[in-house]
Amino acid sequence: MCQDCGCGDPNLVPIEVQHRILERNDQTAIHNREHFSADSILCINLMGSPGAGKTAVLEATARAAGNPRAFAALAGDLATENDADRLRAAGIRSRAITTGQACHLDAELVHRSLHGFDLDDVECLFIENVGNLVCPAVYDLGQAANVVALSVTEGEDKPLKYPTMFQKADLVLLTKTDLLPHLPHIRVTKIYDALARVMPDPQVFTIAAINDSGMTQWLRWLEQRRAKLASSAPATHHHHEHAHAR
Amino acid sequence: MHEYSIVQSLVDSVESVARPYEGGSVHHVYVDIGELAGVDCDLLQTAYDTFREGTICQDAPLTIERIAAQWECPHCHLAIRRGEILRCPSCNEPAKLAAGDEILLRRVEMEVA
């Protein structure tokens, strides 16, 4: 209680902090990033709505690249291993992360899933996030880049409705463009305009996974990002302070 | 709905801030949430009020300050108006986010004996 004037008020001590609430997640994400960097693995956090075509893009990527051994994937979903099964069938070694009710992946879930996952010869690890345009954008997983799949069927103004997701994107893959002839009300220029109002320097590739269209540009982008990673990678493996239990 | 998991991290953060004040109790918690942080303030408030029971924050109300998104030119610092193309009209540089992506515990008021 207040000792000064006898007013009976409690003694309040204000503590000013600037504490990032998700600091623990961010620390784990840094740790994941160090792993990827030390192993020269480009890690891509692939996000988008349910049904945006994330898995189809990865299947087409494996087909187009011709060496699926260079790819691995963690597939996040609330339930089922269907996406991981599809990716395995496409030749990409994959693990499912089933989150139960959780609407996003976090760095710890990714870290746990990496234990015992054979990443030998892998050049690019895709984390196919839970289909959701809100929550996954909040959590750093340790990725080198965020890629958002946006299908033309989702409407022209999706980026304006979900600005956080697109603001965090390094690249947008505009998917299902083969359907455009059936969507006379969708103007691709309007989608580009919406992206420019939520992304400062929007980079967009158009893709039709069904006929592998747009894959060359996408594969080149992945190569360039991986080369950039290699030039900034630390020379030695980082020090581990925790046991990597399975 | 990731607001529950944010509240869990928030309570952990408050615990670490309060730890040196043994015997004291948490009286009030203040957070800053950016408009582009991807966190819904109403849901966060509801999640906090549901989750705080039985934690160090049980008797501490939460005040959330919403921080507006602010985009500006990295060179001339011209503010980009809401809804405009995120590129400086004079320098042609991509805008930078100056504020609006915070998920911060800003202040904890402790009641001490």
Short mmCIF file of C-alpha atoms in Angstrom, two decimals:
data_model
loop_
_atom_site.label_atom_id
_atom_site.label_comp_id
_atom_site.label_asym_id
_atom_site.label_seq_id
_atom_site.Cartn_x
_atom_site.Cartn_y
_atom_site.Cartn_z
CA MET A 1 0.00 0.00 0.00
CA CYS A 2 0.97 3.62 -0.46
CA GLN A 3 3.36 4.68 2.28
CA ASP A 4 3.39 8.37 1.36
CA CYS A 5 -0.01 9.85 1.99
CA GLY A 6 -2.10 7.06 3.49
CA CYS A 7 -4.50 7.05 0.55
CA GLY A 8 -4.69 3.29 0.63
CA ASP A 9 -3.74 2.94 -3.03
CA PRO A 10 -1.48 0.08 -3.86
CA ASN A 11 2.12 0.79 -4.73
CA LEU A 12 2.23 0.48 -8.47
CA VAL A 13 5.50 -0.05 -10.22
CA PRO A 14 5.29 0.59 -13.94
CA ILE A 15 7.74 -1.53 -15.93
CA GLU A 16 8.32 -0.25 -19.44
CA VAL A 17 9.39 -2.99 -21.81
CA GLN A 18 9.57 -3.45 -25.55
CA HIS A 19 9.21 -7.19 -25.48
CA ARG A 20 8.28 -9.04 -28.66
CA ILE A 21 5.46 -11.32 -27.56
CA LEU A 22 6.43 -13.98 -30.09
CA GLU A 23 10.10 -13.83 -29.11
CA ARG A 24 10.32 -17.54 -28.30
CA ASN A 25 8.94 -18.43 -31.75
CA ASP A 26 11.35 -15.96 -33.34
CA GLN A 27 14.33 -17.51 -31.51
CA THR A 28 13.35 -20.99 -32.74
CA ALA A 29 12.92 -19.57 -36.24
CA ILE A 30 16.45 -18.15 -36.10
CA HIS A 31 17.67 -21.57 -35.04
CA ASN A 32 15.85 -23.25 -37.96
CA ARG A 33 17.29 -20.65 -40.33
CA GLU A 34 20.82 -21.45 -39.11
CA HIS A 35 20.23 -25.14 -39.86
CA PHE A 36 19.02 -24.40 -43.39
CA SER A 37 21.81 -21.96 -44.04
CA ALA A 38 24.51 -24.35 -42.77
CA ASP A 39 23.15 -27.11 -45.02
CA SER A 40 22.69 -24.75 -48.02
CA ILE A 41 18.98 -25.50 -48.10
CA LEU A 42 16.66 -22.84 -49.44
CA CYS A 43 13.57 -22.92 -47.23
CA ILE A 44 10.36 -21.54 -48.71
CA ASN A 45 7.25 -20.88 -46.62
CA LEU A 46 4.44 -21.48 -49.11
CA MET A 47 1.17 -19.96 -47.98
CA GLY A 48 -2.27 -19.36 -49.47
CA SER A 49 -5.97 -20.07 -49.08
CA PRO A 50 -7.24 -23.63 -48.90
CA GLY A 51 -7.49 -24.75 -52.52
CA ALA A 52 -5.20 -22.03 -53.92
CA GLY A 53 -3.13 -24.73 -55.58
CA LYS A 54 -0.12 -24.95 -53.26
CA THR A 55 0.28 -28.72 -53.56
CA ALA A 56 -0.32 -28.63 -57.32
CA VAL A 57 2.44 -26.00 -57.69
CA LEU A 58 4.86 -28.26 -55.85
CA GLU A 59 3.88 -31.30 -57.95
CA ALA A 60 4.45 -29.27 -61.11
CA THR A 61 7.76 -27.98 -59.69
CA ALA A 62 9.01 -31.55 -59.22
CA ARG A 63 7.91 -32.47 -62.76
CA ALA A 64 9.47 -29.43 -64.35
CA ALA A 65 12.75 -29.59 -62.43
CA GLY A 66 13.28 -33.22 -63.36
CA ASN A 67 15.18 -33.97 -60.15
CA PRO A 68 12.66 -34.30 -57.34
CA ARG A 69 15.47 -35.52 -55.03
CA ALA A 70 16.52 -31.89 -54.76
CA PHE A 71 13.22 -31.04 -53.07
CA ALA A 72 11.64 -31.87 -49.76
CA ALA A 73 8.41 -30.68 -48.20
CA LEU A 74 6.65 -30.35 -44.88
CA ALA A 75 2.92 -30.25 -45.50
CA GLY A 76 0.80 -28.59 -42.83
CA ASP A 77 -2.89 -29.35 -42.53
CA LEU A 78 -5.42 -29.62 -39.75
CA ALA A 79 -6.04 -33.24 -40.64
CA THR A 80 -5.01 -35.97 -43.13
CA GLU A 81 -1.69 -36.78 -44.77
CA ASN A 82 -3.19 -36.31 -48.23
CA ASP A 83 -0.89 -33.50 -49.34
CA ALA A 84 2.24 -35.26 -48.11
CA ASP A 85 1.05 -38.40 -49.93
CA ARG A 86 0.52 -36.45 -53.15
CA LEU A 87 3.97 -34.90 -52.88
CA ARG A 88 5.59 -38.26 -52.21
CA ALA A 89 3.83 -39.62 -55.30
CA ALA A 90 5.39 -36.72 -57.22
CA GLY A 91 8.81 -37.84 -55.97
CA ILE A 92 9.27 -35.18 -53.27
CA ARG A 93 10.17 -36.60 -49.89
CA SER A 94 7.57 -35.21 -47.54
CA ARG A 95 6.29 -35.19 -44.03
CA ALA A 96 2.84 -34.17 -42.92
CA ILE A 97 2.39 -31.85 -39.95
CA THR A 98 -1.16 -32.31 -38.74
CA THR A 99 -2.00 -29.44 -36.44
CA GLY A 100 -5.36 -30.63 -35.07
CA GLN A 101 -7.20 -27.36 -34.58
CA ALA A 102 -4.28 -24.96 -35.05
CA CYS A 103 -4.66 -22.67 -38.04
CA HIS A 104 -0.95 -22.15 -38.71
CA LEU A 105 2.49 -23.68 -38.34
CA ASP A 106 4.98 -22.24 -35.88
CA ALA A 107 8.75 -22.49 -35.71
CA GLU A 108 8.69 -25.17 -33.01
CA LEU A 109 6.40 -27.46 -35.04
CA VAL A 110 8.76 -27.08 -38.00
CA HIS A 111 11.80 -27.72 -35.82
CA ARG A 112 10.31 -30.91 -34.40
CA SER A 113 9.32 -32.13 -37.84
CA LEU A 114 12.86 -31.70 -39.11
CA HIS A 115 14.26 -34.17 -36.60
CA GLY A 116 15.01 -37.43 -38.32
CA PHE A 117 13.87 -36.07 -41.68
CA ASP A 118 16.42 -37.08 -44.31
CA LEU A 119 17.45 -33.89 -46.09
CA ASP A 120 20.55 -35.28 -47.83
CA ASP A 121 20.96 -33.75 -51.30
CA VAL A 122 17.99 -31.44 -50.70
CA GLU A 123 18.45 -28.01 -52.21
CA CYS A 124 15.03 -26.63 -51.48
CA LEU A 125 12.67 -27.37 -48.61
CA PHE A 126 9.09 -26.22 -49.04
CA ILE A 127 6.98 -25.69 -45.99
CA GLU A 128 3.45 -25.91 -47.31
CA ASN A 129 1.63 -24.00 -44.61
CA VAL A 130 -1.93 -24.59 -43.44
CA GLY A 131 -4.37 -23.20 -46.00
CA ASN A 132 -5.29 -19.83 -44.48
CA LEU A 133 -4.67 -16.23 -45.53
CA VAL A 134 -4.43 -14.81 -41.99
CA CYS A 135 -2.65 -16.73 -39.25
CA PRO A 136 0.37 -18.26 -41.06
CA ALA A 137 1.64 -14.76 -41.91
CA VAL A 138 2.22 -14.02 -38.22
CA TYR A 139 4.77 -16.77 -37.51
CA ASP A 140 8.36 -16.79 -38.70
CA LEU A 141 9.39 -20.39 -39.38
CA GLY A 142 13.00 -19.78 -40.34
CA GLN A 143 12.29 -19.57 -44.07
CA ALA A 144 14.46 -17.68 -46.54
CA ALA A 145 11.37 -16.39 -48.35
CA ASN A 146 7.60 -16.25 -48.14
CA VAL A 147 5.73 -17.27 -51.27
CA VAL A 148 1.96 -16.85 -51.50
CA ALA A 149 -0.14 -18.84 -53.95
CA LEU A 150 -3.16 -16.84 -55.07
CA SER A 151 -5.54 -18.47 -57.53
CA VAL A 152 -7.38 -16.41 -60.13
CA THR A 153 -10.65 -17.94 -58.93
CA GLU A 154 -10.32 -16.17 -55.57
CA GLY A 155 -11.33 -12.78 -56.89
CA GLU A 156 -9.54 -9.57 -57.82
CA ASP A 157 -9.48 -7.94 -54.41
CA LYS A 158 -8.16 -10.78 -52.22
CA PRO A 159 -4.88 -8.90 -51.54
CA LEU A 160 -6.81 -5.85 -50.30
CA LYS A 161 -8.84 -8.04 -47.95
CA TYR A 162 -5.80 -9.84 -46.52
CA PRO A 163 -3.06 -7.17 -46.59
CA THR A 164 -0.86 -8.72 -43.89
CA MET A 165 -0.34 -11.94 -45.82
CA PHE A 166 0.64 -10.15 -49.02
CA GLN A 167 2.73 -7.52 -47.27
CA LYS A 168 4.92 -10.36 -45.96
CA ALA A 169 5.20 -12.09 -49.35
CA ASP A 170 8.47 -12.01 -51.28
CA LEU A 171 6.74 -13.54 -54.27
CA VAL A 172 3.17 -14.20 -55.35
CA LEU A 173 2.34 -17.12 -57.61
CA LEU A 174 -0.87 -16.36 -59.47
CA THR A 175 -2.19 -19.86 -60.01
CA LYS A 176 -4.84 -21.59 -62.13
CA THR A 177 -4.40 -19.09 -64.96
CA ASP A 178 -5.59 -21.81 -67.36
CA LEU A 179 -9.07 -21.10 -65.96
CA LEU A 180 -9.06 -17.42 -67.01
CA PRO A 181 -11.01 -18.05 -70.27
CA HIS A 182 -13.85 -19.30 -68.05
CA LEU A 183 -13.69 -16.27 -65.74
CA PRO A 184 -14.66 -13.27 -67.89
CA HIS A 185 -15.27 -11.09 -64.81
CA ILE A 186 -11.74 -11.55 -63.47
CA ARG A 187 -9.26 -8.96 -64.74
CA VAL A 188 -5.66 -9.89 -64.01
CA THR A 189 -4.67 -6.21 -64.16
CA LYS A 190 -6.98 -5.57 -61.19
CA ILE A 191 -5.19 -8.30 -59.22
CA TYR A 192 -1.83 -6.67 -60.00
CA ASP A 193 -3.21 -3.30 -58.95
CA ALA A 194 -4.48 -4.72 -55.65
CA LEU A 195 -1.09 -6.32 -54.98
CA ALA A 196 0.71 -3.01 -55.58
CA ARG A 197 -1.39 -1.43 -52.81
CA VAL A 198 -0.36 -3.99 -50.19
CA MET A 199 3.13 -5.02 -51.37
CA PRO A 200 5.81 -2.35 -51.83
CA ASP A 201 7.61 -4.12 -54.67
CA PRO A 202 5.32 -6.88 -55.88
CA GLN A 203 6.86 -9.76 -57.74
CA VAL A 204 4.27 -11.97 -59.41
CA PHE A 205 4.60 -15.06 -61.60
CA THR A 206 1.63 -16.55 -63.39
CA ILE A 207 1.34 -20.30 -63.20
CA ALA A 208 -0.92 -23.02 -64.54
CA ALA A 209 0.22 -26.13 -62.72
CA ILE A 210 -2.03 -28.34 -64.81
CA ASN A 211 0.09 -27.79 -67.92
CA ASP A 212 3.35 -26.76 -66.18
CA SER A 213 3.09 -23.25 -67.54
CA GLY A 214 5.18 -20.62 -65.75
CA MET A 215 7.56 -23.16 -64.26
CA THR A 216 10.75 -21.93 -65.96
CA GLN A 217 10.53 -18.50 -64.37
CA TRP A 218 9.68 -20.00 -60.96
CA LEU A 219 12.55 -22.52 -61.07
CA ARG A 220 14.95 -19.74 -62.07
CA TRP A 221 13.76 -17.65 -59.12
CA LEU A 222 14.36 -20.58 -56.74
CA GLU A 223 17.86 -21.07 -58.17
CA GLN A 224 18.66 -17.39 -57.76
CA ARG A 225 17.42 -17.35 -54.18
CA ARG A 226 19.49 -20.42 -53.38
CA ALA A 227 22.60 -18.87 -54.93
CA LYS A 228 22.04 -15.78 -52.79
CA LEU A 229 21.76 -18.01 -49.73
CA ALA A 230 25.01 -19.81 -50.55
CA SER A 231 26.90 -16.52 -50.87
CA SER A 232 25.78 -15.43 -47.40
CA ALA A 233 25.99 -18.82 -45.62
CA PRO A 234 28.25 -19.16 -42.59
CA ALA A 235 31.39 -21.21 -43.19
CA THR A 236 30.81 -23.62 -40.32
CA HIS A 237 27.91 -25.31 -38.62
CA HIS A 238 26.46 -23.38 -35.72
CA HIS A 239 26.88 -24.47 -32.14
CA HIS A 240 24.08 -26.57 -30.70
CA GLU A 241 23.06 -25.89 -27.14
CA HIS A 242 20.18 -28.35 -27.06
CA ALA A 243 19.85 -32.05 -27.68
CA HIS A 244 18.10 -32.98 -30.89
CA ALA A 245 15.81 -35.67 -29.54
CA ARG A 246 13.47 -37.37 -31.99
CA MET B 1 -7.76 -18.03 -34.65
CA HIS B 2 -4.16 -17.75 -33.48
CA GLU B 3 -5.03 -15.16 -30.83
CA TYR B 4 -5.13 -17.87 -28.12
CA SER B 5 -1.58 -18.88 -28.90
CA ILE B 6 -0.55 -15.20 -28.81
CA VAL B 7 -2.13 -14.88 -25.35
CA GLN B 8 -0.17 -17.90 -24.19
CA SER B 9 3.06 -16.22 -25.33
CA LEU B 10 1.90 -12.95 -23.75
CA VAL B 11 1.34 -14.56 -20.35
CA ASP B 12 4.79 -16.18 -20.59
CA SER B 13 6.27 -12.77 -21.41
CA VAL B 14 4.53 -11.12 -18.45
CA GLU B 15 5.83 -13.88 -16.19
CA SER B 16 9.39 -13.21 -17.24
CA VAL B 17 8.98 -9.46 -16.70
CA ALA B 18 7.34 -9.96 -13.28
CA ARG B 19 9.83 -12.54 -12.02
CA PRO B 20 12.16 -10.07 -10.23
CA TYR B 21 9.21 -8.60 -8.28
CA GLU B 22 8.65 -11.57 -6.03
CA GLY B 23 5.55 -11.20 -3.84
CA GLY B 24 4.07 -8.56 -6.12
CA SER B 25 1.08 -9.05 -8.36
CA VAL B 26 0.42 -8.01 -11.92
CA HIS B 27 -2.00 -5.07 -11.92
CA HIS B 28 -2.31 -4.06 -15.58
CA VAL B 29 -0.86 -5.21 -18.90
CA TYR B 30 -0.40 -2.97 -21.97
CA VAL B 31 0.34 -4.22 -25.47
CA ASP B 32 0.86 -2.61 -28.88
CA ILE B 33 -0.69 -4.41 -31.84
CA GLY B 34 0.03 -3.15 -35.34
CA GLU B 35 -2.70 -2.93 -37.92
CA LEU B 36 -0.67 -5.21 -40.20
CA ALA B 37 0.43 -7.63 -37.47
CA GLY B 38 -2.28 -10.10 -38.40
CA VAL B 39 -3.78 -10.01 -34.91
CA ASP B 40 -7.43 -9.12 -34.31
CA CYS B 41 -7.64 -6.90 -31.22
CA ASP B 42 -11.18 -7.94 -30.21
CA LEU B 43 -10.30 -11.61 -30.49
CA LEU B 44 -7.09 -10.99 -28.58
CA GLN B 45 -9.05 -9.29 -25.79
CA THR B 46 -11.55 -12.17 -25.63
CA ALA B 47 -8.78 -14.75 -25.70
CA TYR B 48 -6.95 -12.91 -22.90
CA ASP B 49 -10.04 -12.65 -20.72
CA THR B 50 -10.71 -16.36 -21.19
CA PHE B 51 -7.17 -17.54 -20.76
CA ARG B 52 -5.88 -15.36 -17.91
CA GLU B 53 -7.74 -17.21 -15.17
CA GLY B 54 -5.34 -19.14 -13.02
CA THR B 55 -2.31 -17.34 -14.50
CA ILE B 56 -0.16 -14.49 -13.22
CA CYS B 57 -2.43 -12.17 -15.25
CA GLN B 58 -5.62 -13.26 -13.49
CA ASP B 59 -6.34 -9.87 -11.90
CA ALA B 60 -4.73 -7.69 -14.57
CA PRO B 61 -6.84 -6.06 -17.25
CA LEU B 62 -5.34 -5.81 -20.72
CA THR B 63 -5.13 -2.55 -22.62
CA ILE B 64 -4.46 -2.93 -26.33
CA GLU B 65 -3.16 -0.01 -28.36
CA ARG B 66 -3.78 -0.41 -32.06
CA ILE B 67 -0.90 1.01 -34.10
CA ALA B 68 -1.92 2.27 -37.53
CA ALA B 69 0.04 1.11 -40.56
CA GLN B 70 2.44 3.76 -41.83
CA TRP B 71 4.19 3.35 -45.16
CA GLU B 72 6.84 5.82 -46.24
CA CYS B 73 9.54 6.35 -48.83
CA PRO B 74 12.92 5.09 -47.51
CA HIS B 75 14.65 8.08 -49.16
CA CYS B 76 12.51 11.18 -48.84
CA HIS B 77 10.27 9.81 -46.03
CA LEU B 78 7.15 10.91 -47.84
CA ALA B 79 4.17 9.21 -46.22
CA ILE B 80 2.17 7.02 -48.59
CA ARG B 81 -1.55 7.59 -48.16
CA ARG B 82 -3.76 4.71 -47.15
CA GLY B 83 -4.87 2.59 -50.08
CA GLU B 84 -2.37 4.13 -52.52
CA ILE B 85 0.23 2.24 -54.58
CA LEU B 86 3.13 1.47 -52.21
CA ARG B 87 5.78 3.28 -54.23
CA CYS B 88 7.08 6.80 -53.74
CA PRO B 89 5.55 9.04 -56.46
CA SER B 90 8.66 11.27 -56.53
CA CYS B 91 11.59 8.86 -55.94
CA ASN B 92 9.88 5.77 -57.46
CA GLU B 93 11.28 3.71 -54.56
CA PRO B 94 9.25 0.89 -53.02
CA ALA B 95 7.78 2.11 -49.73
CA LYS B 96 8.93 0.80 -46.36
CA LEU B 97 6.67 -0.04 -43.45
CA ALA B 98 7.53 2.50 -40.73
CA ALA B 99 4.95 1.26 -38.21
CA GLY B 100 2.08 -1.16 -38.00
CA ASP B 101 3.50 -4.69 -37.66
CA GLU B 102 4.12 -4.64 -33.87
CA ILE B 103 3.15 -7.47 -31.54
CA LEU B 104 4.70 -5.96 -28.41
CA LEU B 105 4.34 -6.18 -24.67
CA ARG B 106 4.93 -2.50 -23.88
CA ARG B 107 4.24 -2.06 -20.18
CA VAL B 108 3.46 -4.12 -17.10
CA GLU B 109 2.19 -2.45 -13.93
CA MET B 110 3.10 -4.39 -10.82
CA GLU B 111 1.43 -3.96 -7.45
CA VAL B 112 4.07 -4.37 -4.79
CA ALA B 113 3.73 -4.62 -1.02
#
